[in-house]
Short mmCIF file of N, CA and C in Angstrom, two decimals:
data_model
loop_
_atom_site.label_atom_id
_atom_site.label_comp_id
_atom_site.label_asym_id
_atom_site.label_seq_id
_atom_site.Cartn_x
_atom_site.Cartn_y
_atom_site.Cartn_z
N UNK A 1 -65.95 60.94 246.55
CA UNK A 1 -66.85 59.85 246.80
C UNK A 1 -66.02 58.56 246.99
N UNK A 2 -66.40 57.76 247.96
CA UNK A 2 -65.66 56.54 248.27
C UNK A 2 -66.00 55.43 247.27
N UNK A 3 -65.01 54.56 247.02
CA UNK A 3 -65.24 53.43 246.12
C UNK A 3 -65.95 52.32 246.87
N UNK A 4 -66.81 51.58 246.15
CA UNK A 4 -67.48 50.44 246.77
C UNK A 4 -66.52 49.25 246.82
N UNK A 5 -66.86 48.27 247.64
CA UNK A 5 -65.99 47.11 247.83
C UNK A 5 -66.38 45.95 246.91
N UNK A 6 -67.14 46.21 245.87
CA UNK A 6 -67.59 45.18 244.95
C UNK A 6 -68.28 44.04 245.68
N UNK A 7 -69.40 44.36 246.32
CA UNK A 7 -70.16 43.35 247.04
C UNK A 7 -70.84 42.41 246.05
N UNK A 8 -71.38 42.97 244.96
CA UNK A 8 -72.03 42.15 243.94
C UNK A 8 -71.00 41.74 242.89
N UNK A 9 -70.90 40.42 242.67
CA UNK A 9 -69.95 39.91 241.69
C UNK A 9 -70.71 39.14 240.61
N UNK A 10 -70.12 39.06 239.43
CA UNK A 10 -70.70 38.31 238.33
C UNK A 10 -70.24 36.86 238.42
N UNK A 11 -71.20 35.92 238.33
CA UNK A 11 -70.88 34.50 238.40
C UNK A 11 -71.44 33.80 237.16
N UNK A 12 -70.88 32.64 236.83
CA UNK A 12 -71.35 31.84 235.70
C UNK A 12 -71.99 30.58 236.26
N UNK A 13 -73.22 30.29 235.79
CA UNK A 13 -73.93 29.08 236.19
C UNK A 13 -73.88 28.09 235.03
N UNK A 14 -73.53 26.83 235.33
CA UNK A 14 -73.40 25.80 234.31
C UNK A 14 -74.31 24.63 234.64
N UNK A 15 -74.90 24.04 233.61
CA UNK A 15 -75.82 22.91 233.79
C UNK A 15 -75.07 21.72 234.38
N UNK A 16 -75.58 21.18 235.47
CA UNK A 16 -74.90 20.06 236.13
C UNK A 16 -75.19 18.73 235.44
N UNK A 17 -76.37 18.56 234.84
CA UNK A 17 -76.67 17.29 234.20
C UNK A 17 -75.93 17.13 232.88
N UNK A 18 -75.70 18.21 232.14
CA UNK A 18 -74.92 18.14 230.89
C UNK A 18 -73.48 17.76 231.20
N UNK A 19 -72.92 18.34 232.24
CA UNK A 19 -71.53 18.07 232.61
C UNK A 19 -71.40 16.64 233.11
N UNK A 20 -72.36 16.19 233.90
CA UNK A 20 -72.29 14.87 234.50
C UNK A 20 -72.49 13.76 233.47
N UNK A 21 -73.50 13.92 232.60
CA UNK A 21 -73.84 12.86 231.65
C UNK A 21 -73.10 12.98 230.32
N UNK A 22 -72.37 14.06 230.13
CA UNK A 22 -71.79 14.30 228.81
C UNK A 22 -72.87 14.95 227.94
N UNK A 23 -72.46 15.53 226.88
CA UNK A 23 -73.40 16.26 226.03
C UNK A 23 -74.11 15.28 225.09
N UNK A 24 -75.37 15.61 224.73
CA UNK A 24 -76.14 14.76 223.82
C UNK A 24 -75.41 14.59 222.50
N UNK A 25 -75.67 13.50 221.82
CA UNK A 25 -75.04 13.26 220.52
C UNK A 25 -75.59 14.22 219.46
N UNK A 26 -76.86 14.64 219.61
CA UNK A 26 -77.50 15.49 218.61
C UNK A 26 -76.93 16.91 218.66
N UNK A 27 -76.84 17.49 219.84
CA UNK A 27 -76.37 18.87 219.96
C UNK A 27 -75.11 18.92 220.81
N UNK A 28 -74.20 19.80 220.44
CA UNK A 28 -72.97 19.93 221.21
C UNK A 28 -73.00 21.22 222.00
N UNK A 29 -72.50 21.18 223.20
CA UNK A 29 -72.43 22.38 224.03
C UNK A 29 -72.94 22.14 225.43
N UNK A 30 -72.68 23.10 226.29
CA UNK A 30 -73.12 23.05 227.68
C UNK A 30 -73.81 24.36 227.97
N UNK A 31 -74.98 24.28 228.61
CA UNK A 31 -75.76 25.46 228.91
C UNK A 31 -75.09 26.28 230.02
N UNK A 32 -74.89 27.57 229.76
CA UNK A 32 -74.30 28.47 230.76
C UNK A 32 -75.09 29.75 230.84
N UNK A 33 -75.29 30.25 232.04
CA UNK A 33 -75.95 31.52 232.29
C UNK A 33 -75.02 32.42 233.09
N UNK A 34 -75.11 33.72 232.87
CA UNK A 34 -74.36 34.69 233.68
C UNK A 34 -75.36 35.45 234.56
N UNK A 35 -75.02 35.61 235.83
CA UNK A 35 -75.86 36.34 236.76
C UNK A 35 -74.97 37.00 237.80
N UNK A 36 -75.60 37.73 238.72
CA UNK A 36 -74.86 38.37 239.80
C UNK A 36 -75.34 37.86 241.14
N UNK A 37 -74.44 37.88 242.11
CA UNK A 37 -74.83 37.51 243.47
C UNK A 37 -74.15 38.43 244.46
N UNK A 38 -74.74 38.57 245.62
CA UNK A 38 -74.20 39.38 246.70
C UNK A 38 -73.33 38.48 247.57
N UNK A 39 -72.05 38.82 247.70
CA UNK A 39 -71.12 37.97 248.47
C UNK A 39 -71.46 37.92 249.96
N UNK A 40 -72.01 39.00 250.51
CA UNK A 40 -72.32 39.02 251.94
C UNK A 40 -73.54 38.15 252.25
N UNK A 41 -74.55 38.15 251.38
CA UNK A 41 -75.77 37.37 251.64
C UNK A 41 -75.61 35.91 251.26
N UNK A 42 -74.85 35.60 250.21
CA UNK A 42 -74.63 34.23 249.76
C UNK A 42 -73.14 33.95 249.61
N UNK A 43 -72.47 33.61 250.69
CA UNK A 43 -71.03 33.34 250.59
C UNK A 43 -70.72 32.00 249.92
N UNK A 44 -71.66 31.02 250.00
CA UNK A 44 -71.40 29.72 249.39
C UNK A 44 -71.81 29.73 247.92
N UNK A 45 -71.58 28.62 247.23
CA UNK A 45 -71.87 28.54 245.79
C UNK A 45 -73.36 28.58 245.52
N UNK A 46 -73.72 29.27 244.43
CA UNK A 46 -75.11 29.47 244.04
C UNK A 46 -75.57 28.33 243.15
N UNK A 47 -76.82 27.84 243.38
CA UNK A 47 -77.43 26.83 242.53
C UNK A 47 -78.86 27.25 242.24
N UNK A 48 -79.22 27.33 240.96
CA UNK A 48 -80.56 27.74 240.55
C UNK A 48 -81.09 26.76 239.51
N UNK A 49 -82.43 26.61 239.48
CA UNK A 49 -83.07 25.80 238.44
C UNK A 49 -83.33 26.69 237.23
N UNK A 50 -82.66 26.37 236.12
CA UNK A 50 -82.81 27.14 234.89
C UNK A 50 -83.10 26.16 233.75
N UNK A 51 -83.58 26.70 232.62
CA UNK A 51 -83.86 25.86 231.46
C UNK A 51 -82.57 25.58 230.69
N UNK A 52 -82.34 24.32 230.37
CA UNK A 52 -81.18 23.91 229.57
C UNK A 52 -81.66 23.57 228.17
N UNK A 53 -81.23 24.33 227.15
CA UNK A 53 -81.68 24.03 225.79
C UNK A 53 -81.11 22.73 225.23
N UNK A 54 -80.04 22.21 225.83
CA UNK A 54 -79.44 20.97 225.35
C UNK A 54 -80.12 19.74 225.96
N UNK A 55 -80.61 19.87 227.19
CA UNK A 55 -81.35 18.77 227.84
C UNK A 55 -82.85 18.87 227.55
N UNK A 56 -83.31 20.02 227.09
CA UNK A 56 -84.73 20.31 226.82
C UNK A 56 -85.59 20.19 228.07
N UNK A 57 -85.06 20.61 229.22
CA UNK A 57 -85.84 20.62 230.46
C UNK A 57 -85.17 21.55 231.47
N UNK A 58 -85.85 21.81 232.58
CA UNK A 58 -85.29 22.63 233.66
C UNK A 58 -84.38 21.75 234.51
N UNK A 59 -83.14 22.19 234.70
CA UNK A 59 -82.17 21.44 235.49
C UNK A 59 -81.48 22.39 236.47
N UNK A 60 -80.71 21.83 237.37
CA UNK A 60 -79.97 22.64 238.34
C UNK A 60 -78.69 23.14 237.68
N UNK A 61 -78.50 24.45 237.72
CA UNK A 61 -77.28 25.07 237.21
C UNK A 61 -76.48 25.55 238.41
N UNK A 62 -75.23 25.12 238.51
CA UNK A 62 -74.38 25.46 239.63
C UNK A 62 -73.30 26.46 239.24
N UNK A 63 -72.83 27.19 240.22
CA UNK A 63 -71.78 28.20 240.00
C UNK A 63 -70.45 27.53 239.72
N UNK A 64 -69.70 28.05 238.73
CA UNK A 64 -68.38 27.53 238.40
C UNK A 64 -67.36 28.63 238.58
N UNK A 65 -66.09 28.24 238.64
CA UNK A 65 -65.00 29.22 238.71
C UNK A 65 -64.76 29.80 237.34
N UNK A 66 -64.29 31.02 237.30
CA UNK A 66 -63.98 31.68 236.02
C UNK A 66 -62.67 31.20 235.49
#
């Protein structure tokens, strides 16, 4: 059986507003999610609206390098 070319890769999404504004004084940390994407269908960086427990609202989470 032939090996696949790893079309689906695991990416890390990080909250853009936490990184931009710095973390709140009350809680420390940056919201990160792990997901997968198909390299052929989405060659550019992935951005999704996810819930950030540190901002207490839905914000844009962008793909970061590992």
